Coordinates of C-alpha atoms and ligand atoms in Angstrom, one line a residue:
M781 CA 48.1 24.3 -63.6
A782 CA 49.4 27.8 -62.8
T783 CA 47.8 29.7 -59.7
A784 CA 50.7 31.8 -58.5
T785 CA 49.6 35.0 -59.7
W786 CA 45.9 34.7 -58.6
T787 CA 44.4 36.3 -55.5
R788 CA 41.1 37.6 -57.1
R789 CA 38.1 36.3 -55.3
H790 CA 35.3 37.6 -57.7
V791 CA 35.7 38.1 -61.5
L792 CA 33.2 41.0 -62.1
S793 CA 35.0 43.0 -64.8
L794 CA 38.2 43.1 -66.8
A795 CA 38.8 47.0 -66.1
D796 CA 41.4 46.2 -63.5
F797 CA 42.7 42.9 -64.8
T798 CA 46.5 42.9 -65.0
P799 CA 48.8 41.3 -67.7
A800 CA 49.9 38.6 -65.3
E801 CA 46.2 37.8 -64.4
Y802 CA 45.4 37.5 -68.3
D803 CA 48.3 35.2 -68.9
T804 CA 47.4 33.0 -65.6
V805 CA 43.9 32.5 -67.2
L806 CA 45.4 31.8 -70.7
Q807 CA 47.9 29.2 -69.4
T808 CA 45.3 27.6 -67.2
A809 CA 43.1 27.5 -70.0
A810 CA 45.7 25.7 -72.3
S811 CA 46.0 23.1 -69.4
C812 CA 42.3 22.7 -69.3
Q813 CA 42.3 22.2 -73.1
E814 CA 44.6 19.5 -72.8
V815 CA 42.5 17.9 -70.1
L816 CA 39.5 18.2 -72.7
S817 CA 41.5 16.5 -75.3
R818 CA 42.1 13.3 -73.1
R819 CA 40.1 10.1 -73.2
T820 CA 38.8 10.9 -69.7
K821 CA 37.8 14.5 -69.9
K822 CA 37.4 14.8 -66.0
V823 CA 39.8 15.8 -63.2
P824 CA 39.1 16.0 -59.5
A825 CA 40.6 19.5 -59.1
L826 CA 37.2 20.9 -57.5
Q827 CA 35.6 17.8 -56.0
G828 CA 33.3 18.6 -53.1
L829 CA 32.8 22.2 -54.2
V830 CA 29.3 23.6 -55.2
I831 CA 28.7 26.0 -58.1
A832 CA 25.5 27.6 -58.5
N833 CA 24.6 29.1 -62.0
L834 CA 22.2 31.7 -61.4
F835 CA 20.8 32.9 -64.7
F836 CA 18.1 35.6 -64.6
E837 CA 18.5 36.1 -68.2
P838 CA 18.5 33.7 -71.0
S839 CA 21.5 31.9 -72.2
T840 CA 22.7 29.0 -74.3
R841 CA 26.6 29.1 -74.6
T842 CA 27.4 30.8 -71.2
R843 CA 25.2 28.8 -69.0
S844 CA 26.0 25.3 -70.6
S845 CA 29.6 25.8 -70.7
F846 CA 29.9 27.0 -67.2
E847 CA 28.1 23.8 -66.1
L848 CA 30.3 21.6 -68.2
A849 CA 33.4 23.2 -67.1
A850 CA 32.1 22.7 -63.5
K851 CA 31.6 19.1 -64.2
R852 CA 34.9 18.5 -65.9
L853 CA 36.4 19.6 -62.5
S854 CA 34.2 17.3 -60.6
A855 CA 32.3 19.9 -58.9
D856 CA 28.4 19.6 -58.1
T857 CA 26.3 22.1 -59.9
L858 CA 23.1 23.9 -59.1
N859 CA 21.2 25.2 -62.0
F860 CA 18.6 28.2 -61.4
A861 CA 16.2 29.4 -64.2
A862 CA 14.2 32.6 -63.2
A863 CA 11.0 31.6 -65.0
T864 CA 10.6 28.5 -62.9
S865 CA 12.1 29.9 -59.6
S866 CA 10.5 31.5 -56.5
L867 CA 11.5 35.0 -57.9
T868 CA 7.9 34.4 -59.6
K869 CA 6.5 34.6 -56.1
G870 CA 8.3 37.9 -55.1
E871 CA 11.7 36.5 -53.5
T872 CA 14.6 39.2 -54.2
I873 CA 17.8 38.5 -56.0
L874 CA 19.7 39.0 -52.6
D875 CA 17.4 36.3 -50.8
T876 CA 17.8 34.0 -53.9
A877 CA 21.6 34.3 -53.7
K878 CA 21.5 33.8 -49.9
T879 CA 19.3 30.7 -50.4
Y880 CA 22.2 29.0 -52.7
L881 CA 24.6 30.2 -50.2
A882 CA 22.7 28.4 -47.4
M883 CA 22.8 25.2 -49.6
G884 CA 26.7 25.3 -49.5
S885 CA 27.4 27.1 -52.7
D886 CA 31.2 28.0 -52.9
M887 CA 30.9 29.8 -56.2
M888 CA 27.9 31.8 -58.1
V889 CA 28.0 32.3 -61.7
I890 CA 25.6 35.3 -62.2
R891 CA 23.7 36.6 -65.4
H892 CA 21.2 39.3 -65.2
R893 CA 19.8 41.9 -67.5
E894 CA 20.6 44.9 -65.3
A895 CA 24.4 46.1 -65.0
G896 CA 25.8 45.5 -61.3
V897 CA 23.6 42.4 -60.1
P898 CA 26.8 40.4 -59.9
Q899 CA 28.7 43.2 -58.1
A900 CA 25.8 43.5 -55.5
V901 CA 25.8 39.7 -54.8
A902 CA 29.7 39.7 -54.4
E903 CA 29.5 42.7 -52.0
E904 CA 26.6 41.0 -50.0
M905 CA 28.7 37.8 -49.9
D906 CA 31.9 39.7 -48.8
R907 CA 29.6 41.7 -46.0
L908 CA 28.5 38.3 -44.7
G909 CA 32.1 37.4 -44.3
V910 CA 31.7 34.1 -46.5
R911 CA 34.3 33.1 -49.2
V912 CA 32.0 32.6 -51.9
G913 CA 33.4 33.7 -55.4
V914 CA 31.1 35.6 -57.8
L915 CA 31.6 35.2 -61.3
N916 CA 29.7 37.8 -63.9
A917 CA 28.4 35.8 -66.8
G918 CA 27.0 39.0 -68.3
D919 CA 25.3 42.0 -66.7
G920 CA 23.2 44.3 -68.8
Q921 CA 25.4 46.6 -70.8
H922 CA 28.2 46.5 -68.5
E923 CA 30.4 43.4 -68.9
H924 CA 30.9 39.9 -70.0
P925 CA 34.4 39.0 -68.8
S926 CA 34.4 35.3 -69.5
Q927 CA 33.5 35.8 -73.0
A928 CA 36.2 38.3 -73.8
L929 CA 38.6 35.8 -72.0
L930 CA 37.5 33.1 -74.1
D931 CA 37.8 35.4 -77.2
L932 CA 41.4 36.2 -76.0
F933 CA 42.1 32.6 -75.5
T934 CA 40.7 31.6 -79.1
L935 CA 43.0 34.4 -80.6
T936 CA 46.1 33.7 -78.7
S937 CA 46.0 30.0 -78.9
L938 CA 45.6 30.3 -82.8
L939 CA 48.7 32.2 -82.8
D940 CA 50.6 29.8 -80.4
P941 CA 48.7 26.9 -79.3
E942 CA 51.3 25.7 -76.8
Y943 CA 51.8 29.0 -75.2
P944 CA 49.0 31.5 -75.6
R945 CA 49.7 34.9 -73.9
L946 CA 48.6 38.4 -74.1
K947 CA 51.4 39.9 -75.8
L948 CA 51.0 37.7 -78.9
L949 CA 48.4 40.4 -79.9
A950 CA 50.6 43.4 -79.3
D951 CA 51.1 44.3 -83.1
K952 CA 47.7 43.1 -84.4
K953 CA 44.9 45.3 -85.7
I954 CA 41.4 44.0 -84.4
A955 CA 38.2 45.6 -85.6
I956 CA 35.0 45.3 -83.4
V957 CA 31.9 46.0 -85.7
G958 CA 28.4 46.5 -84.9
D959 CA 26.0 47.3 -81.9
I960 CA 28.7 48.5 -79.6
L961 CA 26.3 50.7 -77.4
H962 CA 24.5 47.8 -76.1
S963 CA 27.2 45.3 -76.0
R964 CA 28.9 44.0 -72.8
V965 CA 31.1 41.7 -74.8
A966 CA 32.6 44.9 -76.7
R967 CA 33.1 46.5 -73.4
S968 CA 35.2 43.6 -71.8
N969 CA 36.9 42.9 -75.1
I970 CA 38.0 46.5 -75.3
W971 CA 39.7 46.1 -71.8
S972 CA 41.4 42.8 -72.5
L973 CA 42.4 43.5 -76.2
T974 CA 43.7 47.1 -75.6
A975 CA 45.6 45.8 -72.6
S976 CA 47.6 43.3 -75.2
G977 CA 48.8 46.3 -77.0
A978 CA 46.6 45.6 -80.2
E979 CA 45.0 48.4 -82.0
V980 CA 41.4 48.1 -81.6
H981 CA 39.0 49.7 -84.1
L982 CA 35.4 50.2 -83.3
A983 CA 33.0 50.6 -86.2
G984 CA 29.2 51.0 -86.4
P985 CA 26.5 53.4 -87.2
P986 CA 26.5 56.8 -84.7
T987 CA 23.2 55.5 -83.2
L988 CA 24.9 52.3 -82.0
L989 CA 28.6 53.8 -81.5
P990 CA 28.4 57.1 -79.7
K991 CA 31.6 59.2 -80.0
W992 CA 32.5 59.2 -76.4
F993 CA 33.6 55.6 -76.8
G994 CA 36.6 57.0 -78.3
E995 CA 36.8 60.4 -76.5
W996 CA 36.3 59.2 -73.0
G997 CA 37.2 55.4 -73.4
V998 CA 35.2 52.6 -72.2
G999 CA 35.7 54.1 -68.6
S1000 CA 33.3 56.9 -68.9
G1001 CA 30.6 56.9 -66.2
E1002 CA 27.6 56.5 -69.0
W1003 CA 28.4 52.9 -69.8
G1004 CA 26.8 50.1 -68.0
V1005 CA 23.8 52.3 -66.9
G1006 CA 20.5 50.3 -67.9
N1007 CA 17.2 51.6 -68.4
G1008 CA 15.2 52.5 -65.3
E1009 CA 12.0 51.3 -66.7
E1010 CA 13.1 48.0 -66.2
N1011 CA 13.0 48.3 -62.4
G1012 CA 10.3 46.5 -60.7
E1013 CA 10.4 43.6 -63.0
I1014 CA 11.0 40.0 -62.0
G1015 CA 14.8 40.1 -60.9
G1016 CA 14.9 43.8 -61.1
W1017 CA 16.2 46.1 -58.5
E1018 CA 13.8 45.3 -55.6
D1019 CA 16.8 44.7 -53.2
G1020 CA 17.6 48.5 -53.4
F1021 CA 21.3 48.4 -54.7
S1022 CA 22.2 50.8 -57.0
Q1023 CA 23.9 50.6 -60.5
S1024 CA 26.0 53.6 -59.4
K1025 CA 28.3 51.0 -57.6
I1026 CA 29.8 50.1 -60.9
Q1027 CA 32.8 52.2 -61.3
S1028 CA 35.2 51.5 -64.1
P1029 CA 38.8 53.3 -63.7
K1030 CA 38.7 56.0 -66.5
S1031 CA 42.3 56.5 -66.5
K1032 CA 43.2 53.1 -67.5
I1033 CA 42.0 53.1 -71.0
Q1034 CA 44.3 56.1 -71.7
N1035 CA 47.3 55.6 -73.6
R1036 CA 45.8 52.4 -75.2
K1037 CA 45.1 52.3 -78.8
L1038 CA 41.4 52.7 -79.5
F1039 CA 39.7 54.3 -82.3
V1040 CA 36.1 55.0 -83.3
H1041 CA 34.9 54.8 -87.0
W1042 CA 31.2 55.5 -88.2
E1043 CA 32.3 53.9 -91.5
I1044 CA 33.4 50.2 -91.6
E1045 CA 36.1 50.5 -94.3
P1046 CA 39.0 52.1 -92.2
A1047 CA 38.1 49.5 -89.1
L1048 CA 38.7 46.7 -91.6
K1049 CA 41.5 47.9 -93.6
E1050 CA 44.4 45.5 -93.0
A1051 CA 42.6 44.1 -90.1
D1052 CA 44.1 40.8 -88.6
F1053 CA 40.8 39.9 -86.8
V1054 CA 37.2 41.2 -87.2
M1055 CA 34.9 40.7 -84.3
T1056 CA 31.3 41.2 -85.3
L1057 CA 28.6 41.7 -82.8
R1058 CA 24.8 40.8 -82.3
L1059 CA 22.3 43.6 -83.0
Q1060 CA 20.8 43.7 -79.4
K1061 CA 17.3 44.4 -80.2
E1062 CA 16.1 43.7 -77.0
R1063 CA 18.1 46.4 -75.4
M1064 CA 17.1 49.2 -77.9
T1065 CA 14.8 51.6 -76.5
A1066 CA 14.2 53.6 -79.7
H1067 CA 14.3 53.1 -83.4
L1068 CA 18.0 53.0 -84.0
L1069 CA 18.4 51.6 -87.4
P1070 CA 16.6 52.3 -90.7
S1071 CA 16.2 48.4 -91.6
L1072 CA 18.1 45.1 -91.1
R1073 CA 18.7 45.0 -94.6
E1074 CA 20.4 48.5 -94.9
Y1075 CA 22.4 47.5 -91.7
H1076 CA 23.8 44.5 -93.4
Q1077 CA 24.4 46.4 -96.6
R1078 CA 26.6 49.1 -94.4
Y1079 CA 27.9 47.0 -91.8
G1080 CA 27.6 43.4 -92.5
I1081 CA 30.7 41.3 -92.8
T1082 CA 30.9 39.7 -96.1
R1083 CA 33.6 37.9 -98.2
D1084 CA 33.9 41.1 -100.3
R1085 CA 34.4 43.4 -97.3
L1086 CA 37.1 40.8 -95.8
K1087 CA 39.3 41.8 -99.0
L1088 CA 40.1 45.0 -97.2
C1089 CA 41.7 43.0 -94.3
Q1090 CA 45.0 41.2 -94.1
P1091 CA 45.2 37.8 -95.9
G1092 CA 44.3 35.0 -93.6
V1093 CA 41.8 37.4 -91.6
K1094 CA 39.5 35.5 -89.1
V1095 CA 36.2 36.6 -88.1
L1096 CA 34.8 36.1 -84.5
H1097 CA 31.1 36.5 -83.3
P1098 CA 30.1 35.8 -79.6
G1099 CA 26.8 34.4 -80.5
P1100 CA 23.9 34.1 -80.7
V1101 CA 24.1 35.4 -84.5
N1102 CA 21.3 37.1 -86.5
R1103 CA 22.3 35.0 -89.7
G1104 CA 22.5 37.4 -92.9
V1105 CA 22.4 40.5 -90.6
E1106 CA 25.8 41.0 -88.7
I1107 CA 27.6 38.4 -91.0
S1108 CA 26.6 36.7 -94.1
S1109 CA 25.4 33.2 -93.7
D1110 CA 27.7 31.4 -95.9
L1111 CA 30.9 33.2 -94.3
M1112 CA 29.6 32.3 -90.7
D1113 CA 30.1 28.5 -91.7
D1114 CA 33.3 28.8 -93.5
S1115 CA 36.0 27.4 -91.4
D1116 CA 38.5 29.2 -93.5
F1117 CA 37.4 32.4 -92.0
S1118 CA 35.0 31.8 -89.1
L1119 CA 36.2 31.4 -85.5
I1120 CA 32.9 31.1 -84.1
S1121 CA 32.8 27.2 -83.4
Q1122 CA 36.3 27.6 -81.8
Q1123 CA 35.0 30.5 -79.5
V1124 CA 32.3 28.0 -78.2
T1125 CA 34.7 25.3 -77.8
S1126 CA 37.2 27.6 -76.0
G1127 CA 34.3 28.9 -73.6
V1128 CA 34.5 25.2 -71.8
A1129 CA 38.4 25.4 -71.3
V1130 CA 38.4 29.1 -70.2
R1131 CA 35.4 28.8 -67.8
M1132 CA 37.3 25.6 -66.3
A1133 CA 40.1 27.9 -65.8
L1134 CA 38.3 30.6 -64.2
L1135 CA 36.6 28.2 -61.8
F1136 CA 39.6 26.4 -61.1
L1137 CA 41.6 29.6 -60.2
M1138 CA 38.9 30.8 -58.0
G1139 CA 37.9 27.7 -56.4
S1140 CA 41.3 25.8 -56.0
G1141 CA 42.2 27.8 -52.9
K1142 CA 39.2 26.8 -51.2
P1143 CA 39.5 24.3 -48.5
V1144 CA 37.1 21.3 -49.0
Ligands
CP2530 N1 27.9 34.8 -76.0 C1 26.8 34.5 -75.1 O1 26.9 35.2 -74.0 O2 25.9 33.7 -75.4 P1 24.8 33.2 -74.6 O3 23.9 34.3 -74.4 O4 24.0 32.0 -75.4 O5 25.2 32.8 -73.3

C-alpha cells in the first residue's frame, strides 16, 4: 500500500489536502478494496494498535464502517456512546479523550454535533506531546472528510476501478443539491471535488443555500459556526475551547469552478453526477421550508429531472435518506442510477485507507 506522500497526523478537514494526498488515499483505498474482495478479508497492518471511536452524536454508517475498517486491519477497537458514558455524570470531552488516551489509544475517531471538537482534541493531544492521530468523523456544520473521500473514491473508481485518481473528475459537471447550509458533507465535498478540476454546481432554496457560498467560497469565516444555544448540553463546550479555532483558508477556493443556483434546473443540466443531501431538520433553528412536499416538488431528484442530465448520470446521497423528500423512493433503489449502496461499501475501504495511512508509521 502507498504511504510515500503521507505525513499528516490528523485528518480534520479537506481544506488543505493536496492532490498527492487525495491520490494516496484513493490508491490505498483501492488496495484495501482488493483486501476486502479476498476470502480472508483481514490483514495484520495495524495489529497491536488501539482505535477509539468517540461518537458524541448518533451515526450508523460512519461509526460501523470505522469499526469494521479497524478490525479488517487487525487493530483493537474501543467504542464509546455518549448516552451510556460518564459524560452523563459531568465528565468533559477533553477528560473523556484523555481517559481513552490513558487506555493506550493510538487513534481517535471523533463525531460531535459542534464544529471544532475533533480539532480541539487533536490540539490537546499535540500539546501533551503524544502521537495520537485524530480523525474527524463529522463535526457540526463544519466538515465530514471521510465521507467526502469515500464519495471521491466511489466516483473515481467508477471511472477507473484499477487506478482511481483525482484528475479523472477534471472535466465532469457535478451537482450538489439540497440543504447546503447545514451540511458538513457538502463543505468537505466542495473542497475535494473542486480540487479535481470538476465544475461543482450547488442548488437549493435561498434559505438553505446562502449566496455567500458562491461569493466567498466555502472558506468564509461564517461556515462551521454552530448555535451558541447548544452550549452547556452533554458533550458541549464545557472544556472552554472555541469554535473560532476553525480556520479555513479562504484563498484556496478561488480559481476553482464553484457555482450557486436557487433553481435546480441549471445545476442538473448536462450534469455527470448528482449528489443530493439530507434535509438536516435537527440543525434548522427556524422554519426554513414551506413543507417537505413543496421541497420535493422543487428540489427532489426524480427520474424526470434526471432527463436534464448527461445520459448515464449517477446519483449519490451520503445517507441517512428521507425517502421521497430529497430523492424519489424508487430512484433511490434503482441501481442503474443510484450509487448509494456503493458509497456505503466504499466507506469501509476508504476508512481502512485513512487508518492505515495514519497508523502505519507508529511503532507497535
Ligand atoms: N453519512 C453519514 O455520516 O451517515 P451516519 O450519520 O449514519 O454516519
